[in-house]
Short mmCIF file of C-alpha atoms in Angstrom, two decimals:
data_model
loop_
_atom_site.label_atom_id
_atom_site.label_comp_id
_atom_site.label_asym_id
_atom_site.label_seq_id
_atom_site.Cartn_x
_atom_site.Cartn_y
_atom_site.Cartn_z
CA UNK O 11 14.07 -5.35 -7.74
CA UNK O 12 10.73 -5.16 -9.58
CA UNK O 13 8.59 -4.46 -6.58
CA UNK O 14 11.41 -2.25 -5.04
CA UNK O 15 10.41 0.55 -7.51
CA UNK O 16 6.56 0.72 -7.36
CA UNK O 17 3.58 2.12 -5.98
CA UNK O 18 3.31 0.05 -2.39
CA UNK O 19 -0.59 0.95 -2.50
CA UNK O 20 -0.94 -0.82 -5.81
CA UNK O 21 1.27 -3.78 -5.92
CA UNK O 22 0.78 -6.94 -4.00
CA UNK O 23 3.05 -10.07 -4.88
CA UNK O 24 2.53 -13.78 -4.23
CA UNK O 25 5.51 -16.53 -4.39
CA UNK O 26 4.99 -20.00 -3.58
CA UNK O 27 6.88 -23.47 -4.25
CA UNK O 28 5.30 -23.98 -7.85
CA UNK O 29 7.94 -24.22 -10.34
CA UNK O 30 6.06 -22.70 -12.76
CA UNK O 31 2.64 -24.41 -12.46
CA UNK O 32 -0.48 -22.57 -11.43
CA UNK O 33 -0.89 -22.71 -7.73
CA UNK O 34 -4.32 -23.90 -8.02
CA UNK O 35 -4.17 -27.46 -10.12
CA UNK O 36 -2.38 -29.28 -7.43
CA UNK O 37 0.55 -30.13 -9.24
CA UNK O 38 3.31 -30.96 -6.99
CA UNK O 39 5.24 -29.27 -5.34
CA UNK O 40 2.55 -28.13 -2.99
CA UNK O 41 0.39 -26.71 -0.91
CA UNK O 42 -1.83 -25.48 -3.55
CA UNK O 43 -3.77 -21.97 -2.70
CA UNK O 44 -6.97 -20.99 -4.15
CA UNK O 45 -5.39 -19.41 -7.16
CA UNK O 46 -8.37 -18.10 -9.21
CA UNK O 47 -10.01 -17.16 -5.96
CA UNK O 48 -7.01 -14.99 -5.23
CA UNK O 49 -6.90 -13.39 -8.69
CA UNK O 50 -10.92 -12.61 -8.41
CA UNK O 51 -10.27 -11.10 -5.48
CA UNK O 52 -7.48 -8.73 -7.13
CA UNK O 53 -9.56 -7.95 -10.17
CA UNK O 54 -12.90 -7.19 -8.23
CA UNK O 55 -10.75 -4.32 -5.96
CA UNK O 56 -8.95 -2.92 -8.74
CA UNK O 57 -11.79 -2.88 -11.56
CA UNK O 58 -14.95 -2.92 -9.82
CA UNK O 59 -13.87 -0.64 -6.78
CA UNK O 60 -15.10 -3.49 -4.50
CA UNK O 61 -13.20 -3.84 -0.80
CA UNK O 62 -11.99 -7.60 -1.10
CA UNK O 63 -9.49 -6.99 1.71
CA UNK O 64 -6.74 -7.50 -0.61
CA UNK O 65 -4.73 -4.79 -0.07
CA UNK O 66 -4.78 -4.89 3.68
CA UNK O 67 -2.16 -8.21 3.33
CA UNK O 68 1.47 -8.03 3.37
CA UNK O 69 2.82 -6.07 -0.08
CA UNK O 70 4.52 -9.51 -0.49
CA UNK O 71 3.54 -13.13 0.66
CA UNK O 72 6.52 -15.91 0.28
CA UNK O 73 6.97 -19.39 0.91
CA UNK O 74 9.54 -20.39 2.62
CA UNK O 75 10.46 -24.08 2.89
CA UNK O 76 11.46 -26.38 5.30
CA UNK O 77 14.32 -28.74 5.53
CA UNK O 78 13.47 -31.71 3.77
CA UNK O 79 15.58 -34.54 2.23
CA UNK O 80 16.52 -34.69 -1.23
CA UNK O 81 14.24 -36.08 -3.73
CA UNK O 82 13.22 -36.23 -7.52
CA UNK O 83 9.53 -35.12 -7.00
CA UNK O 84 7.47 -33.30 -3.80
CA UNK O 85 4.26 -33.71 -3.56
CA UNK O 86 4.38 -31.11 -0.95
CA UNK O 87 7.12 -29.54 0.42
CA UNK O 88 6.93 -28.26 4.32
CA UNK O 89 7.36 -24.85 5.17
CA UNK O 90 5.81 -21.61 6.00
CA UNK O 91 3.95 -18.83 4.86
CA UNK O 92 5.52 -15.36 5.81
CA UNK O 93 4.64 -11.74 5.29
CA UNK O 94 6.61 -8.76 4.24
CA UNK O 95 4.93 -5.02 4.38
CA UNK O 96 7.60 -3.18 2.66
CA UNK O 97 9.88 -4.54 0.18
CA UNK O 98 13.22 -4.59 0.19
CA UNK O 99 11.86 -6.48 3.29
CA UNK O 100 13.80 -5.07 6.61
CA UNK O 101 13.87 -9.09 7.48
CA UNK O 102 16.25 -9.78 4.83
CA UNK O 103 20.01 -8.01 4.10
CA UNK O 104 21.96 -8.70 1.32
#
């Protein structure tokens, strides 16, 4: 509902398998992404005015796992990476 209501042109959003762990330390569940790398790349378009290429990607990025059997701790957990350009995504109905 947060992204719903704002500016497409200045909102990107990122969700991965983390449970609450930055992306970037490898803590399982994975994959880990290039977190800070990611956040640089935010920061230098929006306060330095450079073109990172950021805002050409999908308003939001999800993971979306795989079926996997049930255990206490992942490591890494398979899935996919999938794009949305508009959010409420028209890939996804209530």
């Amino acid at each position: 509902r947060l992204v719903e209501h704002l500016d497409p042109e200045q909102v990107r959003g990122l969700i991965g398998p983390w449970s609450h762990q930055y992306p970037d330390r490898g803590l399982p569940p994975g994959p880990a992404i290039g977190f800070l790398q990611e956040t640089l790349r935010w920061w230098d378009q929006h306060l330095k005015g450079q073109e990172t290429g950021v805002m050409r990607e999908p308003l939001l990025r999800s993971w979306i796992s795989g079926s996997h059997p049930p255990a206490t701790v992942y490591e890494t957990l398979p899935g996919r990476w999938v794009g949305d350009a508009s959010w409420p995504s028209e890939n996804v109905s209530p």
